[in-house]
Coordinates of C-alpha atoms in Angstrom, one line a residue:
M201 CA -0.3 -0.1 0.1
D202 CA 1.9 3.0 -1.2
L203 CA 0.0 6.0 0.3
E204 CA 3.4 8.0 -0.6
K205 CA 5.9 7.4 -3.1
H206 CA 8.1 10.4 -3.6
P207 CA 11.3 8.9 -4.8
G208 CA 12.5 12.2 -6.3
G209 CA 13.0 14.0 -2.8
S210 CA 9.9 15.9 -2.5
T211 CA 7.9 16.4 0.1
T212 CA 4.0 15.5 0.1
E213 CA 0.5 15.7 1.6
P214 CA -1.9 12.9 1.9
N215 CA -4.8 11.8 -0.7
I216 CA -4.3 13.6 -3.8
T217 CA -2.4 12.7 -6.5
N218 CA 0.6 14.7 -7.1
C219 CA 1.7 15.1 -10.8
T220 CA 4.3 17.7 -12.4
G221 CA 5.8 17.9 -15.6
P222 CA 9.2 17.0 -16.2
P223 CA 11.6 18.6 -18.8
A224 CA 11.4 16.7 -22.2
S225 CA 15.0 15.3 -21.6
S226 CA 14.1 13.9 -17.9
L227 CA 14.8 9.9 -18.8
A228 CA 18.0 11.1 -20.4
A229 CA 19.2 12.9 -17.4
V230 CA 18.5 9.6 -15.0
E231 CA 22.1 7.9 -14.8
F232 CA 21.7 4.2 -14.1
T233 CA 24.9 3.7 -10.9
D234 CA 25.7 0.9 -9.3
G235 CA 23.7 1.8 -6.5
M236 CA 20.7 1.8 -8.7
A237 CA 21.7 -1.7 -10.2
L238 CA 21.7 -3.1 -6.7
V239 CA 18.0 -2.0 -5.7
V240 CA 16.5 -3.2 -9.0
V241 CA 18.2 -6.7 -8.5
V242 CA 17.1 -6.6 -4.7
L243 CA 13.6 -5.1 -5.1
G244 CA 13.3 -7.9 -8.5
L245 CA 13.9 -10.3 -6.8
L246 CA 11.6 -9.8 -3.7
T247 CA 8.9 -9.7 -6.7
L248 CA 10.1 -12.6 -8.4
L249 CA 10.0 -14.9 -4.9
T250 CA 6.7 -13.4 -3.9
A251 CA 5.1 -14.4 -7.3
L252 CA 7.0 -18.2 -7.1
I253 CA 5.9 -19.1 -4.1
N254 CA 2.4 -17.5 -4.2
G255 CA 1.9 -19.1 -7.4
A256 CA 3.1 -22.3 -5.9
V257 CA 0.4 -22.0 -3.0
I258 CA -2.4 -21.3 -5.8
I259 CA -1.1 -24.7 -8.3
A260 CA -0.6 -26.8 -4.4
I261 CA -4.2 -26.2 -3.6
C262 CA -5.9 -26.3 -7.3
T263 CA -4.1 -29.6 -8.3
T264 CA -4.4 -31.2 -5.1
K265 CA -7.3 -33.1 -4.0
K266 CA -6.6 -33.2 -0.7
L267 CA -5.9 -29.5 -0.2
H268 CA -9.4 -29.1 -1.5
L269 CA -11.2 -27.8 1.9
P270 CA -12.8 -24.5 2.7
A271 CA -10.0 -23.1 4.9
N272 CA -7.4 -24.0 2.2
Y273 CA -9.8 -21.6 -0.3
L274 CA -9.4 -18.8 2.3
I275 CA -5.5 -19.6 2.2
C276 CA -5.7 -19.7 -1.7
S277 CA -7.6 -16.6 -2.0
L278 CA -4.6 -15.1 0.0
A279 CA -2.2 -16.2 -2.3
V280 CA -4.3 -14.8 -5.2
T281 CA -3.9 -11.3 -3.5
D282 CA -0.3 -11.4 -2.7
F283 CA 0.2 -12.7 -6.3
L284 CA -1.7 -9.7 -7.5
V285 CA 0.8 -7.7 -5.0
A286 CA 3.9 -8.9 -7.2
L287 CA 2.3 -8.7 -10.6
L288 CA 0.7 -5.3 -10.5
V289 CA 2.2 -3.5 -8.1
M290 CA 5.8 -4.2 -6.8
P291 CA 7.5 -3.9 -10.3
I292 CA 6.0 -0.6 -11.3
S293 CA 7.3 0.4 -7.9
T294 CA 10.7 -0.8 -8.6
L295 CA 10.7 1.2 -12.0
Y296 CA 9.5 4.0 -10.0
I297 CA 12.3 4.1 -7.3
T298 CA 15.0 3.2 -10.0
M299 CA 14.1 5.8 -12.3
E300 CA 13.1 8.5 -10.0
T301 CA 10.9 9.4 -12.1
W302 CA 7.0 8.9 -13.2
L303 CA 7.2 7.6 -16.5
L304 CA 3.8 5.9 -17.1
G305 CA 1.3 8.7 -17.5
Q306 CA -1.8 9.7 -15.1
V307 CA -3.9 7.1 -16.0
V308 CA -1.5 4.0 -15.3
C309 CA -0.9 6.4 -12.3
E310 CA -4.2 6.6 -10.8
L311 CA -5.0 2.7 -11.8
W312 CA -1.7 1.5 -9.9
L313 CA -2.1 3.6 -6.7
S314 CA -5.7 2.2 -6.3
V315 CA -4.8 -1.4 -6.8
D316 CA -2.1 -0.7 -4.7
M317 CA -4.1 0.2 -1.6
T318 CA -6.7 -2.4 -2.3
C319 CA -4.6 -5.5 -3.1
C320 CA -2.8 -4.7 0.5
T321 CA -5.6 -3.6 2.6
C322 CA -7.3 -7.3 1.0
S323 CA -4.1 -9.1 2.0
I324 CA -4.6 -8.0 5.7
L325 CA -8.1 -8.1 5.9
H326 CA -7.6 -11.7 4.2
L327 CA -5.4 -12.6 7.6
C328 CA -8.2 -11.4 9.8
V329 CA -10.8 -13.4 8.1
I330 CA -8.4 -16.7 8.4
A331 CA -7.8 -15.8 12.3
L332 CA -11.4 -15.9 12.4
D333 CA -12.2 -19.3 10.8
R334 CA -9.4 -21.1 13.1
Y335 CA -11.2 -19.4 15.9
W336 CA -15.0 -20.8 14.7
A337 CA -13.4 -23.7 14.3
I338 CA -11.7 -24.7 17.6
T339 CA -14.1 -22.9 19.9
K340 CA -17.1 -24.0 17.8
A341 CA -16.4 -27.1 16.1
I342 CA -18.8 -29.2 15.8
E343 CA -21.5 -26.2 15.3
Y344 CA -19.0 -24.8 12.8
A345 CA -17.9 -27.8 10.9
R346 CA -21.9 -27.9 9.3
K347 CA -21.5 -24.4 8.4
R348 CA -18.1 -24.8 6.8
S349 CA -18.5 -24.8 3.4
A350 CA -16.6 -23.6 0.2
R351 CA -19.9 -21.1 -0.2
R352 CA -19.0 -19.8 3.2
A353 CA -15.3 -19.4 2.1
A354 CA -16.3 -17.2 -0.9
S355 CA -18.6 -15.0 0.7
M356 CA -16.2 -14.3 3.0
V357 CA -13.4 -13.3 0.3
V358 CA -16.2 -11.4 -1.4
I359 CA -16.7 -9.6 1.8
V360 CA -13.0 -8.5 2.2
W361 CA -12.7 -7.4 -1.4
V362 CA -15.8 -4.9 -1.0
I363 CA -14.5 -3.8 2.4
S364 CA -11.0 -3.1 0.9
V365 CA -12.5 -1.2 -2.3
F366 CA -14.4 0.9 0.1
I367 CA -11.5 1.4 2.1
S368 CA -9.4 2.8 -0.9
M369 CA -11.4 4.0 -3.3
P370 CA -12.7 7.6 -2.1
P371 CA -9.5 9.7 -2.7
L372 CA -10.7 9.0 -6.7
F373 CA -13.3 11.1 -6.2
W374 CA -11.6 14.1 -5.0
R375 CA -8.3 14.0 -6.4
Q376 CA -6.8 16.9 -8.3
R377 CA -6.3 16.1 -11.9
S378 CA -3.2 17.6 -13.2
T379 CA -3.1 19.6 -16.7
S380 CA 0.2 18.8 -17.3
D381 CA 1.0 16.5 -20.1
R382 CA 3.4 15.0 -18.6
L383 CA 3.9 13.6 -15.2
D384 CA 7.1 12.9 -13.2
Q385 CA 5.3 12.0 -9.9
C386 CA 2.5 9.7 -9.0
I387 CA 1.9 10.1 -4.9
I388 CA -1.4 10.0 -2.8
E389 CA -1.0 13.1 -0.2
H390 CA -2.7 13.1 3.1
D391 CA -4.7 16.6 3.1
H392 CA -7.8 14.7 4.2
L393 CA -7.2 13.7 7.9
G394 CA -10.6 12.3 8.1
Y395 CA -10.1 9.8 5.6
T396 CA -6.2 9.2 6.8
I397 CA -7.8 8.3 10.1
Y398 CA -10.5 6.1 8.1
S399 CA -8.3 4.2 5.9
T400 CA -5.7 3.2 8.8
L401 CA -8.1 1.9 11.1
G402 CA -9.9 0.1 8.6
A403 CA -7.1 -1.6 6.5
F404 CA -4.7 -2.2 9.5
Y405 CA -5.0 -1.2 13.5
I406 CA -8.8 -2.8 13.7
P407 CA -7.7 -5.5 11.5
M408 CA -4.7 -6.4 13.7
V409 CA -6.5 -5.5 17.5
I410 CA -9.2 -8.5 15.8
I411 CA -6.3 -10.9 15.0
L412 CA -4.2 -10.6 18.4
I413 CA -7.7 -11.2 20.0
L414 CA -8.6 -14.1 18.3
Y415 CA -5.4 -15.6 18.1
Y416 CA -5.1 -15.2 21.8
R417 CA -8.4 -17.0 22.2
I418 CA -7.6 -19.5 20.2
Y419 CA -4.4 -20.4 21.6
N420 CA -6.0 -20.2 25.1
A421 CA -9.0 -22.5 24.0
A422 CA -5.9 -25.0 22.7
K423 CA -4.2 -25.0 25.9
S424 CA -7.4 -25.6 28.1
L425 CA -8.0 -28.6 26.3
Y426 CA -4.4 -29.6 26.8
Q427 CA -4.8 -29.0 30.5
K428 CA -8.1 -30.7 30.5
R429 CA -6.6 -33.7 29.0
G430 CA -3.5 -33.9 31.3
S431 CA -5.2 -33.5 34.7
S432 CA -7.9 -36.3 33.8
R433 CA -5.2 -38.7 33.0
H434 CA -5.3 -40.3 36.4
L435 CA -9.0 -40.7 36.3
S436 CA -9.1 -41.8 32.6
S437 CA -11.2 -44.7 31.5
R438 CA -11.3 -46.0 27.7
S439 CA -14.4 -43.7 27.3
M440 CA -12.9 -40.8 28.7
G441 CA -9.6 -41.4 27.2
S442 CA -11.2 -41.5 23.5
Q443 CA -12.9 -38.2 24.6
N444 CA -10.3 -36.3 25.6
S445 CA -8.4 -37.8 22.2
V446 CA -11.5 -36.5 20.2
D447 CA -10.7 -33.0 22.0
H448 CA -7.2 -33.5 21.1
C449 CA -7.7 -34.1 17.6
R450 CA -10.1 -31.1 17.3
V451 CA -7.3 -28.8 18.7
S452 CA -4.8 -30.4 16.4
H453 CA -6.1 -30.0 13.3
T454 CA -7.1 -26.4 13.8
F455 CA -4.0 -25.4 15.7
C456 CA -1.0 -27.9 16.9
V457 CA -0.1 -31.1 14.7
S458 CA 0.5 -29.6 11.5
D459 CA 1.0 -25.8 13.6
L460 CA -1.9 -24.0 12.0
S461 CA -3.1 -26.3 9.7
N462 CA -5.8 -25.9 7.5
S463 CA -7.1 -29.5 7.6
D464 CA -10.5 -29.6 8.1
P465 CA -11.4 -30.6 11.7
T466 CA -14.3 -32.6 10.9
L467 CA -11.9 -35.1 9.9
A468 CA -10.7 -35.3 13.5
S469 CA -12.9 -38.7 14.3
D470 CA -11.6 -40.4 10.5
K471 CA -8.3 -40.0 11.7
L472 CA -8.5 -41.1 15.4
N473 CA -9.8 -44.2 14.2
V474 CA -6.1 -44.9 12.8
T475 CA -4.2 -43.2 15.0
V476 CA -5.3 -43.2 18.4
R477 CA -5.2 -46.5 20.4
I478 CA -6.3 -46.3 24.1
P479 CA -3.3 -48.0 26.2
S480 CA -3.9 -50.8 28.4
F481 CA -4.3 -50.7 31.8
E482 CA -0.8 -51.6 32.7
T483 CA 0.8 -49.2 30.6
D484 CA -1.8 -46.7 31.1
M485 CA 0.3 -44.2 33.4
D486 CA 3.3 -44.5 30.9
G487 CA 1.1 -43.6 28.3
Q488 CA -0.4 -40.9 29.5
D489 CA 2.9 -38.9 31.0
E490 CA 4.1 -39.6 27.5
K491 CA 1.0 -37.7 25.8
S492 CA 1.2 -35.0 28.2
Q493 CA 5.0 -34.3 27.6
I494 CA 3.8 -34.3 23.4
C495 CA 0.9 -31.9 24.3
T496 CA 3.2 -29.7 26.1
S497 CA 5.7 -29.8 23.6
R498 CA 3.1 -29.1 21.0
E499 CA 1.6 -26.4 22.8
R500 CA 5.2 -24.8 22.8
K501 CA 5.5 -25.2 19.3
A502 CA 2.0 -24.0 18.5
A503 CA 3.0 -20.9 20.4
R504 CA 6.2 -20.7 18.6
I505 CA 4.2 -20.7 15.4
L506 CA 1.8 -18.4 16.7
G507 CA 4.6 -15.8 17.4
L508 CA 6.2 -15.9 13.8
I509 CA 2.5 -15.2 12.3
L510 CA 2.0 -12.3 14.5
G511 CA 5.4 -11.1 14.7
A512 CA 5.7 -10.7 10.7
F513 CA 2.6 -9.3 10.3
I514 CA 3.0 -6.5 12.8
I515 CA 6.6 -5.9 11.8
C516 CA 5.7 -5.7 8.3
W517 CA 3.1 -3.3 8.2
L518 CA 2.7 -1.6 11.9
P519 CA 5.6 1.0 10.8
F520 CA 4.2 1.8 7.7
F521 CA 0.6 2.7 9.3
M522 CA 2.6 4.4 12.2
K523 CA 4.1 6.5 9.6
E524 CA 0.8 7.2 7.9
L525 CA -1.1 8.4 10.5
L526 CA 1.7 10.9 12.0
V527 CA 1.8 12.6 8.4
G528 CA -1.8 12.8 8.5
L529 CA -1.5 14.4 11.6
Q530 CA 1.3 16.6 10.3
V531 CA 3.6 15.3 13.4
L532 CA 6.1 13.3 11.0
Q533 CA 7.5 14.2 7.5
P534 CA 10.1 11.1 6.3
S535 CA 12.6 11.5 4.2
P536 CA 12.0 9.7 0.5
L537 CA 14.3 6.8 1.3
I538 CA 12.2 5.9 4.9
S539 CA 9.0 6.5 3.2
D540 CA 9.9 3.3 0.5
F541 CA 11.4 1.3 3.0
L542 CA 8.3 1.3 5.0
T543 CA 6.3 0.7 2.0
W544 CA 8.3 -2.5 0.8
L545 CA 8.7 -3.9 3.9
G546 CA 4.5 -4.0 4.0
Y547 CA 4.9 -5.7 0.4
I548 CA 7.3 -8.5 1.9
N549 CA 4.5 -9.3 4.0
S550 CA 2.8 -10.8 0.5
L551 CA 6.3 -13.2 0.4
I552 CA 6.1 -13.9 3.9
N553 CA 2.5 -14.9 4.3
P554 CA 2.4 -18.0 1.7
L555 CA 5.5 -19.4 4.1
L556 CA 3.8 -19.1 7.4
Y557 CA 0.5 -20.3 6.5
T558 CA 1.8 -23.5 4.6
S559 CA 5.2 -24.4 5.2
F560 CA 4.1 -26.1 8.6
N561 CA 1.3 -28.4 7.2
D562 CA 2.1 -31.6 6.0
D563 CA -0.2 -31.8 3.1
F564 CA 0.9 -29.0 1.7
K565 CA 4.5 -30.2 2.0
L566 CA 3.6 -33.1 0.0
A567 CA 1.9 -31.5 -2.6
F568 CA 4.9 -28.9 -3.1
K569 CA 7.0 -32.1 -3.5
K570 CA 4.7 -33.3 -5.9
L571 CA 4.9 -29.8 -7.9
L572 CA 8.8 -30.2 -8.0
K573 CA 9.0 -33.7 -9.3
R574 CA 6.7 -32.5 -12.1
K575 CA 8.9 -29.7 -13.1
E576 CA 12.0 -32.3 -12.6
H577 CA 10.1 -34.9 -15.2
A578 CA 9.4 -32.2 -17.4

């Protein structure tokens, strides 16, 4: 979400496209230095990796029947959104930063800024919806399993895109159009404080609070089920052990075993028949102690994965939106270099998302291996 692009060193205000005319020889005047070459290589590599990894996630979900689950459709939609960021936003930003002047005209400028804001906002809101889906799956497992369908996932995706459009489109109605024939800047200024507050709250601060609350409750719910299972191990009969195993499986498929996997919790009872064995009376105590240790280990591992997801999201986007709010309040006027750095730090979240949301899932690992084998055979 590039709300303040001014690589040429000019200072700006929010929410109005600032376009001025360069001399006819501006392109020729740009010297391609070693530093610029390094910037192109680094940003180009980040763009390529973002496109390839998100593309791999999309292909894996589309071609692997085992991944055709409602929760994975949300992951696929997130990957599509991040792929659009890599395809439509990051390359143009790289060109703009490198050339230090806008070369693509006013129409492309308007389209780029709108797509940038919409896609980045949509990516963030997808993380919020995924957290909400997992929260319902672990706290209302039986009830939500009946409602969790492809149609419901599609409805959630549509809602996310509609909200993103409503957050990013308003500036199109009040931007001042330049009468110049040429443009050398393509930026969004911040002269509408109300919109700056509205957009930053809707695109980041409110979703961030929701995500933090949901994952905190998910972790507490998982921890409570593990502790309940462990505390009852001395009194567990075969029926009690079976119920505890069902609770454990419900947590596992939503939260722990594949580390925030996207497997459908409704499959828990089926896998239970294969993977769960009720210990005999003689080995019950040893078995329960071992299971307790396993649960504790999984609990710590799940907390670590949660920390990675939340940490990556906050580190990537919080500095950018803090800057946006401070600029809108006229408290801060960052340099072009800092603005570009914070913008790309946000873009990098589109590279990190597919890694965090799929790398710890065994089903995705197998799907990726199959894709690599297909490429090798090809």
